[in-house]
XYZ file of C-alpha atoms in Angstrom:
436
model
C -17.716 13.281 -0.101
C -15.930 16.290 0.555
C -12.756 15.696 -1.681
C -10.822 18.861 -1.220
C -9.990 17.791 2.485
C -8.014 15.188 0.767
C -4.094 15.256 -0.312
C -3.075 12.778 -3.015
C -0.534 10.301 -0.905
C 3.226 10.094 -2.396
C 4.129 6.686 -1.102
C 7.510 5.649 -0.248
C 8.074 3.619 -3.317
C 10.587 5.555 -4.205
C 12.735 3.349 -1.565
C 12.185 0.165 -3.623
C 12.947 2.274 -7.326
C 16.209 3.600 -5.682
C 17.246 0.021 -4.732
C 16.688 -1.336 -7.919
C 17.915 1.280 -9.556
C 21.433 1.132 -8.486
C 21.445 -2.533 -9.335
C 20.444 -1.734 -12.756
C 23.391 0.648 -12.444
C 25.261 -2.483 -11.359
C 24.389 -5.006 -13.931
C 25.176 -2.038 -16.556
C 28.829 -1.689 -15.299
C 29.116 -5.338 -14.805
C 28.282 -5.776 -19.076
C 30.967 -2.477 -19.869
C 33.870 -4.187 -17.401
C 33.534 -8.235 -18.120
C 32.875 -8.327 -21.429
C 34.224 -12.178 -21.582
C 30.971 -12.919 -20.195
C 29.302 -15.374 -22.620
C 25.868 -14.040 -24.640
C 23.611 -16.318 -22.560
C 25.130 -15.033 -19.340
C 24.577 -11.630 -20.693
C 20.612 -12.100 -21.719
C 20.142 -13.077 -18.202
C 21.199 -10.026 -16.637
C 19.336 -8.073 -19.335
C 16.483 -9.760 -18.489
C 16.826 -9.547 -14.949
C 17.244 -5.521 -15.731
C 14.056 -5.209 -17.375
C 12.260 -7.551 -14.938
C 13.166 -4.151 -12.660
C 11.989 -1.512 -14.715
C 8.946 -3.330 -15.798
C 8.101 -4.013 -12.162
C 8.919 -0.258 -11.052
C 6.798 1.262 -13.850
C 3.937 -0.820 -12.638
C 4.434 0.052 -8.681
C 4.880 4.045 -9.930
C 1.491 3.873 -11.564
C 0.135 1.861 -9.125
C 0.603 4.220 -6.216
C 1.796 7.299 -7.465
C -0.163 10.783 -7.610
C 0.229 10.660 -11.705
C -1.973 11.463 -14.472
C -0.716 8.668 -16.833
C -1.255 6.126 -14.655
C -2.571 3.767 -17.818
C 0.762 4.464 -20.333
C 3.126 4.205 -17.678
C 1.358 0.980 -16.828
C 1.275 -0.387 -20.343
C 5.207 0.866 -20.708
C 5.884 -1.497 -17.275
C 3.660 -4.771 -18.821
C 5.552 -3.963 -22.083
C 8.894 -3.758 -20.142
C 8.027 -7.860 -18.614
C 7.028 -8.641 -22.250
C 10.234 -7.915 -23.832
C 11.897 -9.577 -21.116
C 9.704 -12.711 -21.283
C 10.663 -13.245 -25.864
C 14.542 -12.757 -24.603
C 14.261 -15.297 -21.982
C 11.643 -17.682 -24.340
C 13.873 -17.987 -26.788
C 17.590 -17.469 -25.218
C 19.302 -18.364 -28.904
C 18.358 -14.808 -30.297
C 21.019 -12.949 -33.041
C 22.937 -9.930 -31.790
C 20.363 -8.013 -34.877
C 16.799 -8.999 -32.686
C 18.921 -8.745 -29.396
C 18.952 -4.877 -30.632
C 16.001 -4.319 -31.958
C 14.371 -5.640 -28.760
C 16.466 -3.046 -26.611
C 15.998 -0.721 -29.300
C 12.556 -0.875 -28.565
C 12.854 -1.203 -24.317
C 14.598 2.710 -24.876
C 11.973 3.524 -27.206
C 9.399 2.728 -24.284
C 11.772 4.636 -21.397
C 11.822 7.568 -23.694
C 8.351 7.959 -24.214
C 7.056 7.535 -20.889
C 10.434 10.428 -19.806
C 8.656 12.345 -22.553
C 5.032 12.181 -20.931
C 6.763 12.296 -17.942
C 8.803 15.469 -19.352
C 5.212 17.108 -19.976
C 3.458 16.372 -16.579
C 6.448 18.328 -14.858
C 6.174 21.595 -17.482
C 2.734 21.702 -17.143
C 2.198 21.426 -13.225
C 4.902 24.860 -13.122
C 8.009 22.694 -12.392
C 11.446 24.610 -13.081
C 13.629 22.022 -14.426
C 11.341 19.717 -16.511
C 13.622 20.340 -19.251
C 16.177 17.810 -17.627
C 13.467 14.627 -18.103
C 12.841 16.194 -21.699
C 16.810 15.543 -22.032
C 16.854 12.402 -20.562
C 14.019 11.635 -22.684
C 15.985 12.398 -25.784
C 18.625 10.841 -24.654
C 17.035 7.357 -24.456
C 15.994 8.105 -27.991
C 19.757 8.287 -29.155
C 20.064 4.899 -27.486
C 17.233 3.618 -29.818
C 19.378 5.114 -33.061
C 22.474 3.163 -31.970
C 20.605 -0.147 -30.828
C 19.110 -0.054 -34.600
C 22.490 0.555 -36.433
C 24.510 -1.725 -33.786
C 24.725 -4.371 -36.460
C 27.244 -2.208 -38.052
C 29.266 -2.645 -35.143
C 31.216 -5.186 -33.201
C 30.092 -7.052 -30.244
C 32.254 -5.653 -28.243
C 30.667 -2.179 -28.960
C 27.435 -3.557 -28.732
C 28.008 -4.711 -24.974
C 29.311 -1.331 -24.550
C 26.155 0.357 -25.846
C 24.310 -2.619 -23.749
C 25.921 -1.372 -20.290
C 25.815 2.517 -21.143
C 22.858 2.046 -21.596
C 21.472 0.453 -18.503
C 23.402 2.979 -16.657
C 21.794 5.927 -18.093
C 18.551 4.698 -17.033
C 19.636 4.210 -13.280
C 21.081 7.174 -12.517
C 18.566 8.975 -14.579
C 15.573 7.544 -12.674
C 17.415 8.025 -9.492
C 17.806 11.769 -10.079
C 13.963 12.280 -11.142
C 12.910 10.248 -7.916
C 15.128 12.984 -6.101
C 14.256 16.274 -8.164
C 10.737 15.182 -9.465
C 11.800 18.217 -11.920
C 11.439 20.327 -9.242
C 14.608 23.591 -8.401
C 17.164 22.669 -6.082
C 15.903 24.567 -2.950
C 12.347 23.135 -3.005
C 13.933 19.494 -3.470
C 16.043 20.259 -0.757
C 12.779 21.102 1.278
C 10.959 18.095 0.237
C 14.083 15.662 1.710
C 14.378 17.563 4.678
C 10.591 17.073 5.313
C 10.447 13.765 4.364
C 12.193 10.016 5.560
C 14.365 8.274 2.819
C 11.697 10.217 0.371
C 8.892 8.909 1.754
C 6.443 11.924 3.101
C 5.917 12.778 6.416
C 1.969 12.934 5.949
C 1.824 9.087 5.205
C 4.166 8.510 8.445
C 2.110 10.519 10.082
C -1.186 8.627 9.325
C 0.298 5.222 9.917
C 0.903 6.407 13.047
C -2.357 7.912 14.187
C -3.482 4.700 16.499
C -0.205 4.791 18.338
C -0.886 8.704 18.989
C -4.440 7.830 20.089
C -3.298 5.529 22.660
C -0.829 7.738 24.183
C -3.394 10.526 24.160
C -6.133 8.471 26.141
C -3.102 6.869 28.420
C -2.191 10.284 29.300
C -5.457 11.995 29.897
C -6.568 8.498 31.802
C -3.871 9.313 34.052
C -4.213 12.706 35.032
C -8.722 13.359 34.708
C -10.381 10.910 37.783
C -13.512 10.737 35.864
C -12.150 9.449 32.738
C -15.496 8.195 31.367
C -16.770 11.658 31.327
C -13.927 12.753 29.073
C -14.336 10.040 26.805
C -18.468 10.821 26.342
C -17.393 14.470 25.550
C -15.310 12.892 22.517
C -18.015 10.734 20.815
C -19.801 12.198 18.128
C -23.296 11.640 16.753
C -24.697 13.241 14.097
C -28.606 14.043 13.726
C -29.611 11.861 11.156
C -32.474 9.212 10.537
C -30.310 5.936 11.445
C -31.034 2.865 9.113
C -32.327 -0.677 10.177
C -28.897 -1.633 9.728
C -25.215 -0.134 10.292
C -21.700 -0.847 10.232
C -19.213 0.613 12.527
C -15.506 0.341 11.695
C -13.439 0.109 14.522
C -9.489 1.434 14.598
C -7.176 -0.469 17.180
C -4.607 1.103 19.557
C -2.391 -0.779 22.203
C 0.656 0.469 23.785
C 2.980 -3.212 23.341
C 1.748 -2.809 19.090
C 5.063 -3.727 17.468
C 4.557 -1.935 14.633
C 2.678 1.244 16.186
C 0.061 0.822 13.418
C -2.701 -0.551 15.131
C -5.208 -2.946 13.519
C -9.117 -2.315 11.631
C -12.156 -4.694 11.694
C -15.685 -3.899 11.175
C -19.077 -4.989 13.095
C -22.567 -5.338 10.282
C -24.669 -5.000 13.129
C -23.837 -7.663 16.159
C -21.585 -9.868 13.970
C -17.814 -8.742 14.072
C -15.486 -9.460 11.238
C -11.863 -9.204 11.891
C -9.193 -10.124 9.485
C -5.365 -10.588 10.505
C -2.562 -13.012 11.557
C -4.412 -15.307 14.235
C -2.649 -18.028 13.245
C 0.079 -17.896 14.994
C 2.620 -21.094 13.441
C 2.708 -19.149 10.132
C 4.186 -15.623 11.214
C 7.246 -14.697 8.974
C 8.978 -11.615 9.664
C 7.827 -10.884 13.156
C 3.923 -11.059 11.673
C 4.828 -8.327 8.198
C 3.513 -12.296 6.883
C 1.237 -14.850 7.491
C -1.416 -16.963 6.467
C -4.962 -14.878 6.420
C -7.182 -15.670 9.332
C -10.814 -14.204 9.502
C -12.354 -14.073 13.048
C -16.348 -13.898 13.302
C -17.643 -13.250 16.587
C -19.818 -11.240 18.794
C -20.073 -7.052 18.504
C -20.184 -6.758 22.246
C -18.141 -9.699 23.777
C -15.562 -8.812 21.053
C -15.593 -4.799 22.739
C -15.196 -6.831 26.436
C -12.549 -8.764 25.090
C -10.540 -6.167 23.104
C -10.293 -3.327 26.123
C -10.117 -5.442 28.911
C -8.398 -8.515 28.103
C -6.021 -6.549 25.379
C -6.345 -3.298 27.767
C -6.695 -1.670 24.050
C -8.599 1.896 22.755
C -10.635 1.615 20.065
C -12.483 4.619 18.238
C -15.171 2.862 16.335
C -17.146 4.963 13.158
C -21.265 4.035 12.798
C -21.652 4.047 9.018
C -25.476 5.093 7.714
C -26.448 2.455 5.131
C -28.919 3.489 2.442
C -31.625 0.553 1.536
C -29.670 -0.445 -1.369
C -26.541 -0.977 0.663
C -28.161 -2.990 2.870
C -29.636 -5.592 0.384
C -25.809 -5.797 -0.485
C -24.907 -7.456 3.182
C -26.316 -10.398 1.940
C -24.811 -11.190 -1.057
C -21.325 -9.927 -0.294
C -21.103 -11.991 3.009
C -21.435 -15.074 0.639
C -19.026 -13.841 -1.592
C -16.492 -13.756 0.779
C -17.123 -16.952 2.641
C -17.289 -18.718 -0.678
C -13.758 -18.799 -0.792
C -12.822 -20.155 2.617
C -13.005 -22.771 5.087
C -12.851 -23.617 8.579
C -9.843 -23.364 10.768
C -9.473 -23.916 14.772
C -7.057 -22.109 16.654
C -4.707 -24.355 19.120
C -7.089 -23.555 21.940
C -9.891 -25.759 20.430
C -7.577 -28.834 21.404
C -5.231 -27.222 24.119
C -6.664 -25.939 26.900
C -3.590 -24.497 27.723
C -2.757 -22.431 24.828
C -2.074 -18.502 25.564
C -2.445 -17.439 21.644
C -4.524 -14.499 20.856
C -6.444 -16.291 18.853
C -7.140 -19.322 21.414
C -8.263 -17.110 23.762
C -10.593 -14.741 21.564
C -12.415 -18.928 20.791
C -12.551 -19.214 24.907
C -13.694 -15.819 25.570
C -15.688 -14.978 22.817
C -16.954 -18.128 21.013
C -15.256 -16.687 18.225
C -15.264 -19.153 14.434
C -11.864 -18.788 12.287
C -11.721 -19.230 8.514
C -9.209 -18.704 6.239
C -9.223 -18.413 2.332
C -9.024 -20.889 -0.341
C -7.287 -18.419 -2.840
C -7.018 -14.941 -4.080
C -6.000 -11.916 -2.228
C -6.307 -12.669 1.463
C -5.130 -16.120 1.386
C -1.523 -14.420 2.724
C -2.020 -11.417 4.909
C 1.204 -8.882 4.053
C 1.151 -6.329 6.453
C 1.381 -3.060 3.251
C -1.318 -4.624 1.083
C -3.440 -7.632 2.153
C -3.520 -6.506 5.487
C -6.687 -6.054 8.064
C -7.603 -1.989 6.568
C -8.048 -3.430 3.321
C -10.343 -6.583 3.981
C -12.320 -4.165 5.481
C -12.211 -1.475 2.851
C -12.692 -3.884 0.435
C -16.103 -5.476 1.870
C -17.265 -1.648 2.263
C -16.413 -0.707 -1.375
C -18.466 -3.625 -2.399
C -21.511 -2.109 -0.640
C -20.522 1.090 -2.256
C -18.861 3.281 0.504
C -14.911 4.103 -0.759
C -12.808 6.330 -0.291
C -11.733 8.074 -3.825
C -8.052 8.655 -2.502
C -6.842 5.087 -0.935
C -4.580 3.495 -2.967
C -1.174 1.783 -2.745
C 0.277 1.057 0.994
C -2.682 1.215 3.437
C -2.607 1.235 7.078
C -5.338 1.830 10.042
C -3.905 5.424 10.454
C -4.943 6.338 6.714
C -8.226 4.811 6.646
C -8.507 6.419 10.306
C -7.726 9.624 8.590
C -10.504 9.063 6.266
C -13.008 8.365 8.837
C -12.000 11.533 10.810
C -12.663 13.570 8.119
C -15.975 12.083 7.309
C -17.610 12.255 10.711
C -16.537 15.961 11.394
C -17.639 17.382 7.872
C -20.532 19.708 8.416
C -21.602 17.795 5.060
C -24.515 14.949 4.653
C -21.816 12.119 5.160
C -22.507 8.355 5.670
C -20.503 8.250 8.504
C -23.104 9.501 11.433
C -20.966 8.721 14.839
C -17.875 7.939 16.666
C -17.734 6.486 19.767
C -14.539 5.427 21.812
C -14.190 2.267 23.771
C -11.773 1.970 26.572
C -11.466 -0.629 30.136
C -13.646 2.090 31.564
C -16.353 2.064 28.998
C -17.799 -0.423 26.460
């Protein structure tokens, strides 16, 4: 693998930290201006506070480019522990009340220290303000411990001071990232709401694809030629068996993300919201349908009944990836079970996945439990049921993580097949009405 191609991907979670932030902000002003709020009322919107944090911490190290992925982890899971003893056992004194929060700052102003660290080291100008808010979490910690010395009117003071300091502070390090004025005021401008324009960008590569191919359809009358001068085949000794990886395009795609399945050989897998009935927020959800069919009546069906463009990548399997097929196929139908589509019944039903059963002969399952028993279009989506089945046979790619859509693994793939290096992906080949 040729990792210096790669960038580390900043995804937009930045959008769901600001969010929550300000209503961490909001619960912290609520506790400072209605302090005739009784203590049980007041434990629930502490614990509904740390809920947030803990849940943030976990989605930062989850799918942000950090080197303390593990303590900023442990700090979120620690976070949801704290919060779980306060609501387990709601009677708790003022005196553990503050020890536990003395203890929640403790945690925000280590990981602000580590945090604090990352920026100095990496040549950032104003780490010193995280090493400040660091410290300043740490004062909280001193007061928490002594609160008992104080009344509870204080102590709700301290409470909603508190919580405030940690909004706004979070806020401004998801804006400056301890970085100078002028070079955060770069990164917005190049960005959307914070979230990088290279991760746009690659969700967007299938939309981009089609209106390339539209365009040069259009204007070239021999558009087959075109497309054979775009395929690409590596000279390489091809195995007895090989996956290709296929990435969508349509121009009606709602989204303008495009969809990813994969063919082991002449047996298509393709994962995604087929059933129709259980589509929540125009298709984002839905219950997880897998599709098995045919390589080359799926190809017919996808170009010229969906009038779609598909690139599809020929993987190179080694021996011991191929003995791998086997077992991994079972692993994943293990945990599902037959499903028809309306058009097994109704002859007259117009759904996509009715007519991939007419046309194709197509067989629908969907899962018992686990991941893909819900397709969500960020996570559980159709990229990563097929990036998934290929990591299990031992082909990944190091940088995926967090949101993943057909233009990043797309990316991937693009990279692979035109490094000069020994790579396991060998081809590309693009399917269109004009040529299956």
């Amino acid at each position: 693998m040729n990792n210096t191609t790669y960038k580390k991907r900043e995804i937009g979670t930045d959008i769901f930290s600001f969010f929550t932030n300000i209503f961490i902000i909001f619960i912290g002003l609520l506790i400072i201006f209605e302090s005739k709020f009784s203590l049980s009322f007041i434990i629930l919107v502490l614990v509904l506070a740390g809920v947030i944090n803990g849940v943030t911490l976990l989605i930062r190290a989850i799918f942000y480019p950090i080197t303390n992925r593990f303590i900023v982890g442990i700090g979120g899971v620690a976070y949801l522990a704290i919060c779980g003893l306060i609501w387990a056992y709601p009677g708790l004194s003022t005196t553990l009340l503050a020890l536990l929060l003395g203890f929640w700052f403790f945690i925000d102003g280590f990981i602000k220290l580590i945090i604090a660290n990352q920026y100095r080291r990496s040549g950032e100008t104003n780490w010193w303000a995280m090493l400040g808010s660091s410290f300043t979490s740490f004062i909280f910690v001193g007061l928490f411990i002594f609160s008992s010395q104080f009344s509870t009117k204080f102590f709700l003071l301290i409470v909603g001071c508190g919580l405030v300091f940690q909004g706004i502070s979070t806020i401004l390090d998801n804006l400056f990232k301890g970085q100078s004025l002028d070079k955060t005021r770069q990164r917005v401008k190049g960005g959307y709401f914070f979230m990088r324009t290279e991760t746009l960008k690659a969700a967007l590569f299938p939309r981009k694809l089609m209106n390339k191919y539209r365009s040069v359809e259009k204007e070239q009358q021999n558009f087959e030629k075109y497309l054979d001068k775009q395929t690409i085949t590596k000279t390489t000794e091809k195995s007895a068996v090989q996956i290709e990886v296929f990435i969508h395009s349509w121009e009606n795609d709602l989204f303008m993300m495009g969809h990813t399945d994969f063919a082991i050989g002449d047996l298509v897998l393709s994962y995604g919201t087929y059933d129709g009935s259980s589509l929540k927020l125009g298709g984002l959800i839905s219950e997880g349908v897998l599709a098995v069919t045919t390589r080359d009546k799926y190809l017919k069906y996808a170009t010229e009944i969906e009038n779609k463009v598909l690139l599809g990548y020929t993987i190179n399997l080694t021996p011991e990836q191929i003995e791998q097929i086997q077992p991994a196929l079972i692993e994943l139908f293990e945990n599902t079970y037959d499903w028809q589509p309306p058009g097994a019944t109704d002859s007259k039903a117009d759904d996509a996945a009715s007519q991939l059963y007419r046309i194709t002969g197509a067989t629908f399952y969907k899962f018992k439990s686990r991941r893909f028993k819900y397709y969500f279009a960020l996570n559980s989506n159709c990229v990563r049921m097929t990036e998934q089945f290929l990591e299990r046979l031992g082909i990944k790619d190091p940088h995926i993580g967090g949101v993943l859509s057909p233009g990043d693994y797309m990316e991937f793939l693009e990279q692979e097949v035109n490094s000069s290096d020994d790579t396991e992906i060998i081809a590309r080949n693009i399917y269109s009405k004009l040529k299956q």
